Short mmCIF file of C-alpha atoms and ligand atoms in Angstrom, two decimals:
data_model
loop_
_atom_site.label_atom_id
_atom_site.label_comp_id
_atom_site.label_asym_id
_atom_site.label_seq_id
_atom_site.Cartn_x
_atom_site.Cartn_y
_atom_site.Cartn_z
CA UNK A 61 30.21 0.37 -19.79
CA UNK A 62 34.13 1.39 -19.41
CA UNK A 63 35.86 3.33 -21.76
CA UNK A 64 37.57 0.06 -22.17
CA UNK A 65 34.99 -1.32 -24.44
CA UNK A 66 35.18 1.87 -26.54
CA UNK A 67 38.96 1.00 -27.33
CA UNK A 68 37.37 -2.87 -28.08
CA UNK A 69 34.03 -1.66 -30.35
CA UNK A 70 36.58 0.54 -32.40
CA UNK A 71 38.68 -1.96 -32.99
CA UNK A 72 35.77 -4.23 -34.02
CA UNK A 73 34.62 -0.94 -36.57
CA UNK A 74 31.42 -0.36 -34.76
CA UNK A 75 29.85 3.12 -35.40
CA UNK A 76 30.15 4.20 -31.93
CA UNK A 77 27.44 7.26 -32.29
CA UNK A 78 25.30 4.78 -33.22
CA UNK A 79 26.05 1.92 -31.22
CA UNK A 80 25.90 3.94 -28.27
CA UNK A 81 21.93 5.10 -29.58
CA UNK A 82 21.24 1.03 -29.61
CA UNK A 83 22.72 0.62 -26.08
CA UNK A 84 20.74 3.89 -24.55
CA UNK A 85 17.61 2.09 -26.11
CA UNK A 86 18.68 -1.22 -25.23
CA UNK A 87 19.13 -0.53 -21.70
CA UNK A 88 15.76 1.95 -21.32
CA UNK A 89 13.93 -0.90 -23.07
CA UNK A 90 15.01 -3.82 -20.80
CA UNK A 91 14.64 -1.30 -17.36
CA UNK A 92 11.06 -0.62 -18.06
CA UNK A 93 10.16 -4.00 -19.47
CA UNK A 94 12.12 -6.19 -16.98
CA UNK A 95 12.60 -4.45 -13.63
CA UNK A 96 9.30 -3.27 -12.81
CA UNK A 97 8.11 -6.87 -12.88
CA UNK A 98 7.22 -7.67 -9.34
CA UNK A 99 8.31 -11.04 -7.65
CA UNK A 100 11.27 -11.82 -9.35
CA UNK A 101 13.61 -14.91 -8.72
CA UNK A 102 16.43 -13.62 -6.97
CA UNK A 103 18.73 -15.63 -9.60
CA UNK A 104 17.40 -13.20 -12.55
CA UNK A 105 20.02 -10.80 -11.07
CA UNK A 106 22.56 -12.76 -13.09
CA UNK A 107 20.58 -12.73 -15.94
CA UNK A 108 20.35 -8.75 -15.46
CA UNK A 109 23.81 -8.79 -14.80
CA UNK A 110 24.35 -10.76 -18.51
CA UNK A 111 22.21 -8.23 -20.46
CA UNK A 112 23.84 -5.48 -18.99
CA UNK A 113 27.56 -6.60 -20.35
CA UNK A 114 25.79 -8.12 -23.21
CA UNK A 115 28.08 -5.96 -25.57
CA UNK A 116 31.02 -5.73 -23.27
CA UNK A 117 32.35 -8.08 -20.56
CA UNK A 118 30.91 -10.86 -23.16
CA UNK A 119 32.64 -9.55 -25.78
CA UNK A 120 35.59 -9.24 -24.31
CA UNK A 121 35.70 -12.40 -23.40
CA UNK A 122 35.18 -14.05 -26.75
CA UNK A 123 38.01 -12.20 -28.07
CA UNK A 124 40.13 -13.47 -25.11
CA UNK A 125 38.82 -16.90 -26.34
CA UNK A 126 39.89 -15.69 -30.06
CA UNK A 127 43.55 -14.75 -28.39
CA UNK A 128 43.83 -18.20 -26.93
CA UNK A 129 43.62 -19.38 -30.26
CA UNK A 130 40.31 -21.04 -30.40
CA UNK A 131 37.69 -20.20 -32.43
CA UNK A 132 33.87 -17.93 -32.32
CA UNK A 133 31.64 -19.33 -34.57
CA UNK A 134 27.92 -17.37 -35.06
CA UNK A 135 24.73 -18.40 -36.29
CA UNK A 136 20.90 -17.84 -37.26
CA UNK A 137 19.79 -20.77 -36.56
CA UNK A 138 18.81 -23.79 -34.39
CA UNK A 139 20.05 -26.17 -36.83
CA UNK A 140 23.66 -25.85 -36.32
CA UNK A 141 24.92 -28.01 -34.50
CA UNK A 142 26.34 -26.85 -31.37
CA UNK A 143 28.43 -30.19 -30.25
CA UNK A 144 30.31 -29.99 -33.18
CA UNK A 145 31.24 -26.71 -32.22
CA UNK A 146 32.25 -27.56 -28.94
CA UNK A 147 34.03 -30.54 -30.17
CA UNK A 148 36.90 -28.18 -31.37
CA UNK A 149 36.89 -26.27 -28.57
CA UNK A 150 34.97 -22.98 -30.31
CA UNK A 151 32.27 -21.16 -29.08
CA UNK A 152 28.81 -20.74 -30.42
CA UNK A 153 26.92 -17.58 -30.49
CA UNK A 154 23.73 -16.15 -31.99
CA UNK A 155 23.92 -13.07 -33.92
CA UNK A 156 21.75 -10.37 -33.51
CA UNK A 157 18.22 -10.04 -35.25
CA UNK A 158 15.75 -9.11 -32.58
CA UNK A 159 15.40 -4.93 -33.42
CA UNK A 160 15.02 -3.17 -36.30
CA UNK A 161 18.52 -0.89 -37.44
CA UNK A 162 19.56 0.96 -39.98
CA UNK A 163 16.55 0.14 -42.30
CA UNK A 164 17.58 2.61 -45.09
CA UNK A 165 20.46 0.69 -45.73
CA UNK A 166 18.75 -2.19 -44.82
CA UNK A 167 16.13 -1.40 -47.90
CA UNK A 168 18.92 -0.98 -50.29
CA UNK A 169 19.61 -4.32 -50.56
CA UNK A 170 16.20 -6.01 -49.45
CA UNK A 171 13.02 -5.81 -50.05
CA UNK A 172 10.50 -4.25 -47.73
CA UNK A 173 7.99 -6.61 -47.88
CA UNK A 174 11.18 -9.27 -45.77
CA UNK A 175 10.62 -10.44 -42.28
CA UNK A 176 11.74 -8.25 -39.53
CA UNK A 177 14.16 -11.35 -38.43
CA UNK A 178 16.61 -10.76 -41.30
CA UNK A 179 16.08 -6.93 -41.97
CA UNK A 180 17.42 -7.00 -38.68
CA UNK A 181 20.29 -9.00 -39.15
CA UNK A 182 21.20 -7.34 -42.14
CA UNK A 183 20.59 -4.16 -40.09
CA UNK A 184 23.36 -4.55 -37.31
CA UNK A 185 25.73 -5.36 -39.90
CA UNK A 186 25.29 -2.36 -42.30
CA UNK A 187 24.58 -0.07 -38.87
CA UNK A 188 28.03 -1.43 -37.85
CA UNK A 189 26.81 -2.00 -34.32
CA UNK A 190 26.69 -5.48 -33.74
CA UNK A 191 30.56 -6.93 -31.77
CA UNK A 192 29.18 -10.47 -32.38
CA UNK A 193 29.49 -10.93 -35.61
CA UNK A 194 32.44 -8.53 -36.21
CA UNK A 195 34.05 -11.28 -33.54
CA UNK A 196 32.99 -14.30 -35.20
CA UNK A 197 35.67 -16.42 -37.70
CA UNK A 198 33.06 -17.91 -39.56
CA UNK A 199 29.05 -17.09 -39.47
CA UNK A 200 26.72 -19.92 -40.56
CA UNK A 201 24.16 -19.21 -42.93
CA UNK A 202 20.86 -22.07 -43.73
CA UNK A 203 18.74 -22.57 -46.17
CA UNK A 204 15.54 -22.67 -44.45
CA UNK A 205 12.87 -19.99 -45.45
CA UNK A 206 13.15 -18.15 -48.77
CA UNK A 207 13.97 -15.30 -47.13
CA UNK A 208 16.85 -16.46 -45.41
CA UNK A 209 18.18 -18.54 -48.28
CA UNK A 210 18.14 -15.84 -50.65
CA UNK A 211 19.01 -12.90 -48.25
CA UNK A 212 22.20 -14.92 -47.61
CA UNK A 213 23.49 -14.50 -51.27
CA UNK A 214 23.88 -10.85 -50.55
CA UNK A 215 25.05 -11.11 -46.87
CA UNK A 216 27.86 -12.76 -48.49
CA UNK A 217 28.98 -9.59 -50.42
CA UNK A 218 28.60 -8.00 -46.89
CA UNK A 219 31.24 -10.10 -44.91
CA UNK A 220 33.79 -12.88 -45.86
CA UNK A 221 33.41 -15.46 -43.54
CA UNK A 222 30.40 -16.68 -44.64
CA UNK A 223 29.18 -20.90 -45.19
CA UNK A 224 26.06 -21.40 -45.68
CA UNK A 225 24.21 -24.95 -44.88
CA UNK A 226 22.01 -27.07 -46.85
CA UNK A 227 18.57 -28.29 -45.32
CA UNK A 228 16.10 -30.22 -45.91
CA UNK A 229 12.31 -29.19 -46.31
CA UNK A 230 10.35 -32.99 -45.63
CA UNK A 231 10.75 -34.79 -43.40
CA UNK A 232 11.65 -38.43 -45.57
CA UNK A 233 14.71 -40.32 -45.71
CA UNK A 234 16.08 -38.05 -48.79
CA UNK A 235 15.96 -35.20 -46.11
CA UNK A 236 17.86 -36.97 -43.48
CA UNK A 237 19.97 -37.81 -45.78
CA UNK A 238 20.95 -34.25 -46.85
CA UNK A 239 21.04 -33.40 -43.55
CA UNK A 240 23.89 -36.37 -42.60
CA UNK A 241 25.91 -34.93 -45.48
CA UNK A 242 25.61 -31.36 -44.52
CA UNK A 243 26.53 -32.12 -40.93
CA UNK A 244 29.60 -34.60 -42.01
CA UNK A 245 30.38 -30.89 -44.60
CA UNK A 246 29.94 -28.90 -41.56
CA UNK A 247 32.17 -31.06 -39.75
CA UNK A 248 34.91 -31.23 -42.15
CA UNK A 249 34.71 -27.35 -42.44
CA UNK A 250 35.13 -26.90 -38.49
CA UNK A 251 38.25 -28.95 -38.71
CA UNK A 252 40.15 -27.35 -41.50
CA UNK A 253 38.96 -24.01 -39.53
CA UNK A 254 40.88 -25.01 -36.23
CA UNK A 255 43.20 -27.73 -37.36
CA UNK A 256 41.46 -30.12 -34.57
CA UNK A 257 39.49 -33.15 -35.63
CA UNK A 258 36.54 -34.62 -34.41
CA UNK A 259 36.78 -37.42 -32.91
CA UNK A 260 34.57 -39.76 -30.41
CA UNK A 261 36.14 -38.72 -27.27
CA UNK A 262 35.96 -34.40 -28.00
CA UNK A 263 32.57 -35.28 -29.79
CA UNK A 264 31.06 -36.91 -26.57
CA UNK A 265 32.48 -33.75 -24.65
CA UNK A 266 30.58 -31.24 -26.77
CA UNK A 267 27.31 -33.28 -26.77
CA UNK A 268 27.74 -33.50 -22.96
CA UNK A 269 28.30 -29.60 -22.83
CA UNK A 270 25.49 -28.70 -24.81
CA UNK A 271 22.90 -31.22 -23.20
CA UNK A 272 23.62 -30.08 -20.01
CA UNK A 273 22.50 -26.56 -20.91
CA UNK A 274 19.70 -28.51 -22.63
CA UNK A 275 18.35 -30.07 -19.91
CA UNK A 276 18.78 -26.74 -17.46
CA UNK A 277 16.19 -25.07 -19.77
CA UNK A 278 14.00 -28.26 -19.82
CA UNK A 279 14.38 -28.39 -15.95
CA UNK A 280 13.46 -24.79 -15.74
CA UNK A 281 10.50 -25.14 -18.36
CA UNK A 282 8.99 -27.80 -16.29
CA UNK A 283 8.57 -25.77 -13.24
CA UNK A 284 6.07 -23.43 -15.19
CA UNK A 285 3.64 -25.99 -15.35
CA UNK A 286 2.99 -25.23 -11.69
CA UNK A 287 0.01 -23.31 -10.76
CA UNK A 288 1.37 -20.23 -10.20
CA UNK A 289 3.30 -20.09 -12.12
CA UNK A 290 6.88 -19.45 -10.33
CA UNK A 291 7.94 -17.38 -12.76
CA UNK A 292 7.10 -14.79 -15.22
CA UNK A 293 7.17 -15.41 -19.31
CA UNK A 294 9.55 -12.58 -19.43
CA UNK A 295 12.20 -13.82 -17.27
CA UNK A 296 11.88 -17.29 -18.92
CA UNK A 297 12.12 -15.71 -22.15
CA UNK A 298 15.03 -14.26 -20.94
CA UNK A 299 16.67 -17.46 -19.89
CA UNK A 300 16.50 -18.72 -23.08
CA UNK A 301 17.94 -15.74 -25.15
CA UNK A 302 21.01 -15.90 -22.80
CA UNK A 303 20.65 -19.79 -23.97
CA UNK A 304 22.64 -18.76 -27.49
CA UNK A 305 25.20 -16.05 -26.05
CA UNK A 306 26.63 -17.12 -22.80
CA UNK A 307 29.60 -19.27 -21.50
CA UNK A 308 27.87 -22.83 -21.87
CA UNK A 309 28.85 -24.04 -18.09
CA UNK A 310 28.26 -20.67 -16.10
CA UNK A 311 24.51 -20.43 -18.19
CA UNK A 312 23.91 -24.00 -17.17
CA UNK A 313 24.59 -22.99 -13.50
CA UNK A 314 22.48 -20.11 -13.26
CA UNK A 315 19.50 -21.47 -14.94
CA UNK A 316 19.97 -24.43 -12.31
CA UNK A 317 20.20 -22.07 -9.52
CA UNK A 318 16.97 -20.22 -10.53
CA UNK A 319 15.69 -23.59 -10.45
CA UNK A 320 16.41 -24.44 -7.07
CA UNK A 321 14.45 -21.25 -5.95
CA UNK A 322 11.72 -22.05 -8.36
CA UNK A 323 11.48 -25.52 -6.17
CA UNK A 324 11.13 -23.75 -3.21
CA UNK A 325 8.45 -21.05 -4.36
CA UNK A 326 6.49 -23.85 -5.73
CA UNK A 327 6.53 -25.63 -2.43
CA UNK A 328 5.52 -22.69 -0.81
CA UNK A 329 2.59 -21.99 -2.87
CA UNK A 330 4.35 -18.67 -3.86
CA UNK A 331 3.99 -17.58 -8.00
CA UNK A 332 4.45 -14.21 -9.63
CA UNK A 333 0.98 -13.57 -10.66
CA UNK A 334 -2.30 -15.05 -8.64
CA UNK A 335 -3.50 -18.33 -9.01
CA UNK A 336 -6.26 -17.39 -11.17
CA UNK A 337 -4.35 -14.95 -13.70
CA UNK A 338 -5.18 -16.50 -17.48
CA UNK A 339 -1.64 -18.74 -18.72
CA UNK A 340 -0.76 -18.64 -22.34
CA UNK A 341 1.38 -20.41 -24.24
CA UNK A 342 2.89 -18.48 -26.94
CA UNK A 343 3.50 -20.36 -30.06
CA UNK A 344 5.08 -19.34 -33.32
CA UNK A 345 8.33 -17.39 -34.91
CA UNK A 346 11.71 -16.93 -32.39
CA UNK A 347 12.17 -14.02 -30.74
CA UNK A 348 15.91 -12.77 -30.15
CA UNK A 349 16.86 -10.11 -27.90
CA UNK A 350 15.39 -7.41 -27.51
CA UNK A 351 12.44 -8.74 -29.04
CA UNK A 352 10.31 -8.39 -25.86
CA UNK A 353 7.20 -6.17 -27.37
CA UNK A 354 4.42 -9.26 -27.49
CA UNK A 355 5.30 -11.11 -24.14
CA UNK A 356 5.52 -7.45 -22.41
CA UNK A 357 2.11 -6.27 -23.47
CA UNK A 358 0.68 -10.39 -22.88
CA UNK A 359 2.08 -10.25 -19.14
CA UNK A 360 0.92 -6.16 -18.48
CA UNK A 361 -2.16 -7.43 -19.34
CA UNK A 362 -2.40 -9.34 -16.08
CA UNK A 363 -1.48 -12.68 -17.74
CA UNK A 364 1.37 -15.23 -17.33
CA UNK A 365 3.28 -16.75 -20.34
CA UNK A 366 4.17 -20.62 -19.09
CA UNK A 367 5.23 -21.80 -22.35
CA UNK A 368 7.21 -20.90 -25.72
CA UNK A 369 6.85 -23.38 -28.68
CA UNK A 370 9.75 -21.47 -30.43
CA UNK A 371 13.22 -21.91 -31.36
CA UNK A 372 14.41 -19.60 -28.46
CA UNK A 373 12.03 -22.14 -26.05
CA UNK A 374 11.40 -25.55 -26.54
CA UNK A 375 11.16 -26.26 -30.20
CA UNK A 376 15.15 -25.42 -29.78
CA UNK A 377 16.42 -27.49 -26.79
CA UNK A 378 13.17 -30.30 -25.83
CA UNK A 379 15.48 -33.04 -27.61
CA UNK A 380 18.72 -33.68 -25.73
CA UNK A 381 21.16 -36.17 -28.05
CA UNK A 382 22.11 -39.58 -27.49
CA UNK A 383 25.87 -39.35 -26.06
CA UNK A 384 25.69 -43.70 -25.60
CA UNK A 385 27.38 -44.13 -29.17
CA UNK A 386 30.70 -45.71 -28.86
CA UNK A 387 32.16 -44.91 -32.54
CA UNK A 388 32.00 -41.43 -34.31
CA UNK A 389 29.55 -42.94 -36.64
CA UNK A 390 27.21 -43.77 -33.81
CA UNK A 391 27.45 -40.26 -32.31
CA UNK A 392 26.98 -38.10 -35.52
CA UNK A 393 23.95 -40.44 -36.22
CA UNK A 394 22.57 -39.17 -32.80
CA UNK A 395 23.44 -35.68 -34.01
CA UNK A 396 21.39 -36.33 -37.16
CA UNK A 397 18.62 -37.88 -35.27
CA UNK A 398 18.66 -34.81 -32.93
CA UNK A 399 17.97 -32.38 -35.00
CA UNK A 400 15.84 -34.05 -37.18
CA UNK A 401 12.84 -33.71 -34.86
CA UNK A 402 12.87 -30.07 -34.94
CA UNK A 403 9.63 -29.25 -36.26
CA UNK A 404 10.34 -25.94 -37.73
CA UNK A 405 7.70 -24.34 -40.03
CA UNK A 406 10.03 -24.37 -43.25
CA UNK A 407 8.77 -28.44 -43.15
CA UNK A 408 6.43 -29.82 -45.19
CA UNK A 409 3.99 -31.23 -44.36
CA UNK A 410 4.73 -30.57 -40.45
CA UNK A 411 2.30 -32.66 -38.31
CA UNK A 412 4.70 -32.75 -35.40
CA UNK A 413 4.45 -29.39 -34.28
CA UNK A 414 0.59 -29.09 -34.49
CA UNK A 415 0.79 -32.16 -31.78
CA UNK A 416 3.83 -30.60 -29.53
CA UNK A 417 1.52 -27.53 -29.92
CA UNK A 418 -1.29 -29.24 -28.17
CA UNK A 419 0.69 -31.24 -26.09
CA UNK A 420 1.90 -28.10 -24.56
CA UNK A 421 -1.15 -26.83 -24.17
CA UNK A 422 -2.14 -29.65 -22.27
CA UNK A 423 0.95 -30.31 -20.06
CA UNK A 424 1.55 -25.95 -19.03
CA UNK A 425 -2.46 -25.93 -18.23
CA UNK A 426 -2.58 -23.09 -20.58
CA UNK A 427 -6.32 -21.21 -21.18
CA UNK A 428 -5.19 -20.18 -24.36
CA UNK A 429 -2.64 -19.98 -26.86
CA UNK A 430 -1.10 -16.85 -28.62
CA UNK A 431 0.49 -17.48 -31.90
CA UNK A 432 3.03 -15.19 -33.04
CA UNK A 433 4.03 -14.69 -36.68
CA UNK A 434 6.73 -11.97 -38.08
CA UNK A 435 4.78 -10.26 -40.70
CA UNK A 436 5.97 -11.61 -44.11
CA UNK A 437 7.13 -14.47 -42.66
CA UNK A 438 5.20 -17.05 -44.83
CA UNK A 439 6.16 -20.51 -43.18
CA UNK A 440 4.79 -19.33 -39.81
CA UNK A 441 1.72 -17.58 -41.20
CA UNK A 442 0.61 -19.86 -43.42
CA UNK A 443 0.71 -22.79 -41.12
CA UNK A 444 -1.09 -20.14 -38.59
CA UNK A 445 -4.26 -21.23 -39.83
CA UNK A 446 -3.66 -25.09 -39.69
CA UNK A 447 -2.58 -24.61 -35.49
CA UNK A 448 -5.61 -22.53 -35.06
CA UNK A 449 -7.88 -25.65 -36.60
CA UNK A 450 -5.61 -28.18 -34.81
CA UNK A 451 -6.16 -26.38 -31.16
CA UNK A 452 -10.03 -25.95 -31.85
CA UNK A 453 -10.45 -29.69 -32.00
CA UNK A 454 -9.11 -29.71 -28.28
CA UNK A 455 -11.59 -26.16 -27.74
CA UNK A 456 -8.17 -24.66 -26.93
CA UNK A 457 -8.56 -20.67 -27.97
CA UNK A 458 -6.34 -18.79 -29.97
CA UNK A 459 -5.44 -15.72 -31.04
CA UNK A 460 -3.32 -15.19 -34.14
CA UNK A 461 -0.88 -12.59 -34.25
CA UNK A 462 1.04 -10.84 -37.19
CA UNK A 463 3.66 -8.03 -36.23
CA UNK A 464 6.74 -6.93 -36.70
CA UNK A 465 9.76 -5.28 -34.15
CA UNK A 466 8.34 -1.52 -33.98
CA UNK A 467 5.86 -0.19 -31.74
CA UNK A 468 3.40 1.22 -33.47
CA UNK A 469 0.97 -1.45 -33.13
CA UNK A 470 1.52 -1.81 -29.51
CA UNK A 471 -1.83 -0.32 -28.82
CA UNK A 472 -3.70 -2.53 -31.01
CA UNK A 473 -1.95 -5.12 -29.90
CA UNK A 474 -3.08 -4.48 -26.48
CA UNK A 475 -6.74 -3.84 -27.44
CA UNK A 476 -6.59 -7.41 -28.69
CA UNK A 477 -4.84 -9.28 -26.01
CA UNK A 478 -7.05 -7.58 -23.39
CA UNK A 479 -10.13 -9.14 -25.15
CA UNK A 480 -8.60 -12.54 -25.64
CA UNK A 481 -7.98 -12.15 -22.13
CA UNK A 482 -11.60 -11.23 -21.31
CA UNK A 483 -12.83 -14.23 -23.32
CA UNK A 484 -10.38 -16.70 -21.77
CA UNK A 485 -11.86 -15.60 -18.12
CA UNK A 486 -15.28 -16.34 -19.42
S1 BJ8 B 23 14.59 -23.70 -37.15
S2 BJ8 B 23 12.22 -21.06 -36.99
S3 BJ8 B 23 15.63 -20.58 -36.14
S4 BJ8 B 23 14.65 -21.15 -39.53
S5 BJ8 B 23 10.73 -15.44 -39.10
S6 BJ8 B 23 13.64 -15.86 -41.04
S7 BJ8 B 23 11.23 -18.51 -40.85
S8 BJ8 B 23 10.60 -15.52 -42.67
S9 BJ8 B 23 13.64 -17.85 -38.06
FE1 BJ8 B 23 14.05 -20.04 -37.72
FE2 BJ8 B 23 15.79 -22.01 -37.84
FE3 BJ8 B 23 13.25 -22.44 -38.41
FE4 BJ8 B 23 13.96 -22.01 -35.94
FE5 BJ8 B 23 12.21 -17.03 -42.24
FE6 BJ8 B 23 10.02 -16.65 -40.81
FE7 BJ8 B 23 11.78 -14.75 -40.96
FE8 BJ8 B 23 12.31 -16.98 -39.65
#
C-alpha cells in the first residue's frame, strides 16, 4: 500500500496504528489461507489482486465516485435492494463484520453474549479502521434478528447517516406487504439523497446490472457440481465476498472469466482435490471477509466445499429479478417478488430453506453437510436442529457447528471435522 492511502485513511479518521495491525493480519491471514492452496484457477489472481487493494485502490475509487457527485451507499444485509441503488447511479457496498476488533469498546455498548457478526461491525467503527463505512453517505440498517434490530439503536449514536429498514418475519401477504412499502420508503429516500428519480428506464438498468453479477455467481456455482470439483470452497467463497465490494461490471467479468477456465478443467477431467475427496456443502450464517476459519480447516482436512447455502452464496443471488415489466409498478413488484424468496432464518416458519437445503445437497453431490451457526446467533441455531431432522430423512449427514471469529477453537474444530470426515468415507 502507497503512502498515498495514508494521506486517504487520515482523511477518512482511521486509527492508522491500528489499521495498519488489521492490514498486517489481514494480509498474513489471506497468504497462509489462500496461496498455499494448490491448483488454483489462474483467474483467482484478480481476486488476489482485489483483496490486496481491498482498503486502498477500492477505496479510492469510491471516493472518486463520491467526487463525481454520485453517491456510496453501505449495508448489512441481503435485503437491500441493490437495483434501486444502481438506479441512481450509487454504488453498493458491504460493510465490514467478518473479524473481531476493538472488543473492549465493543463491550461497552453491547453485550457479550451478541453474535460475532455485529460485535464486529460495531468493532471497525469504534476501532476506527474500517474506509467503507467512513466513505458511505448513508448506511442501511434492517430489522431482521434481535440483535441487529436493537444493536442498530445504538449504532445510530455512533454515526449520522444512518436509515434503518423495516422487514417482515412470515412469510404472508401482511409481510409482503411491509416489504412493498419499505422498498417504495427506500426508494423515496434514495431519491431525495441524489436528487435523481427512479424511473422505468434507470430501474431496468440497475436490475440489468445487478442480475448480470447474479447470474456470474450462479454460472460459477454450477460448475461445482462437477466431480472434481474445479474449484476449491475457498476461492468460491472468495468470489462471492468480492460479490458485495467490487465495481459491479469488472466483478461480473472476472467471475465469467474464471468460468471459462472452470469449462475447460471440467472437460479435461482436471479438479483441485481427487475425485474421491468427501464434498460438503456448508449451510448456515454469512461469512464476510476475513471470515475464512471454518472453510480453511473443512478444505485442510482433505475435503472440498461445492456449495454455500448462505447469504454470501446462494441464499443471496439464486433469484435473478424479472426486468420484463414495462411500468415502474411492474418492475418494483419484481423487486418485491425477488426478495421475497429469500429464506433467511429470521422467518417464521421457514420451510423453504430446509428444501433448498436438500436440494443442494442433492444437485452439488455433497456426502455431507456442515452447518455453521455464529454462537448467539439464535435464528440460525435454533433452526439448526430442524435442518439436521430435515437432511436425516434424505440419510444426508450433518454436523452442526457453533463458533465464533477467534481461533481458539480451531483445534477442536479440526478434531471434529476430521471425524465427520472419517464417517462420511465410511
Ligand atoms: S438475510 S442471514 S444477511 S439478516 S449471524 S446478525 S442473523 S444473530 S446476518 Fe443476515 Fe440478512 Fe438474514 Fe442474510 Fe443476526 Fe445471526 Fe448475527 Fe446474523
Amino acid at each position: 500500500m502507497t503512502s498515498d492511502y495514508r494521506t486517504m485513511w487520515r482523511e477518512l479518521n482511521l486509527d492508522l496504528n491500528a489499521h495498519d495491525a488489521l492490514l498486517n493480519v489481514l494480509g498474513q491471514g489471506y497468504q497462509d489461507v489462500f496461496m498455499n492452496q494448490r491448483n488454483r484457477p489462474e483467474g483467482m489472481k484478480y481476486f488476489d489482486f482485489v483483496m490486496s487493494e481491498v482498503h486502498g485502490l477500492r477505496i479510492r475509487e469510491l471516493l472518486d465516485v463520491k467526487k463525481a457527485n454520485r453517491k456510496i451507499i453501505g449495508s448489512f444485509c441481503v435485503f437491500v435492494p441493490e437495483e434501486l441503488v444502481r438506479a441512481v447511479d450509487a454504488s453498493l457496498v458491504g460493510l465490514c463484520t467478518g473479524a473481531d476488533f476493538a472488543m473492549e469498546k465493543v463491550e461497552q455498548y453491547l453485550p457479550s453474549s451478541t453474535c460475532a457478526l455485529i460485535k464486529s461491525a460495531f468493532g471497525f467503527k469504534l476501532g476506527k479502521v474500517c474506509p467503507y463505512i467512513e466513505s458511505v453517505d448513508m448506511i442501511v440498517g434492517e430489522n431482521t434478528c434481535d440483535g441487529k434490530k436493537k444493536s442498530y439503536e445504538l449504532l445510530g449514536a455512533l454515526v449520522p447517516n444512518l436509515y434503518v429498514m423495516d422487514l417482515p418475519q412470515v412469510k404472508s401477504l401482511k409481510g409482503r406487504e411491509l416489504l412493498q412499502c419499505e422498498y417504495m420508503r427506500f426508494k423515496a429516500k434514495l431519491e431525495e439523497l441524489t436528487g435523481t428519480t427512479i424511473g422505468v428506464d434507470n430501474l431496468k438498468k440497475g436490475i440489468g446490472i445487478v442480475n448480470k453479477k447474479r447470474a456470474a455467481v450462479q454460472r460459477l456455482a454450477k460448475l461445482r457440481k462437477a466431480v472434481p470439483a474445479p474449484i476449491s470452497g475457498l476461492d468460491a467463497l472468495l468470489t462471492n465476498q468480492v460479490f458485495f465490494y467490487d465495481d459491479p461490471q469488472r466483478f461480473s467479468d472476472s467471475v465469467n472469466k474464471i468460468c471459462d477456465e472452470l469449462e475447460q478443467r471440467i472437460e479435461q477431467g482436471l479438479g483441485v482435490t481427487p475425485p474421491d475427496a468427501p464434498r460438503i456443502l456448508l449451510s448456515g450464517c454469512p461469512m464476510a471477509v476475513p471470515n475464512w476459519k471454518l472453510p480453511a480447516l473443512i478444505e485442510q482436512a482433505g475435503a472440498v466445499i461445492v456449495g454455500e447455502e448462505s447469504c454470501v452464496g446462494e441464499r443471496g443471488s439464486r433469484h435473478l429479478t424479472d426486468d420484463s415489466g414495462n411500468t415502474l409498478a411492474e418492475l418494483m413488484e419484481a423487486i418485491v417478488e425477488r426478495y421475497f424468496q429469500i429464506d433467511c432464518a429470521i422467518f417464521t416458519p421457514n420451510q423453504d430453506r430446509l428444501e433448498h437445503i436438500r436440494d443442494m445437497a442433492r444437485e452439488y453431490k455433497a456426502d455431507g453437510v456442515i452447518h455453521y451457526g455464529l454462537q448467539f446467533c439464535q435464528p440460525y441455531q435454533i433452526e439448526a436442529r430442524t435442518v439436521e431432522e430435515s437432511l436425516k430423512e434424505d440419510s444426508i449427514p450433518v454436523l452442526l457447528i457453533e463458533t465464533d471469529y477467534s481461533m481458539e477453537d480451531a483445534g477442536q474444530l479440526s478434531t471434529r471435522i476430521n471425524a465427520f470426515l472419517e464417517v462420511l468415507e465410511q
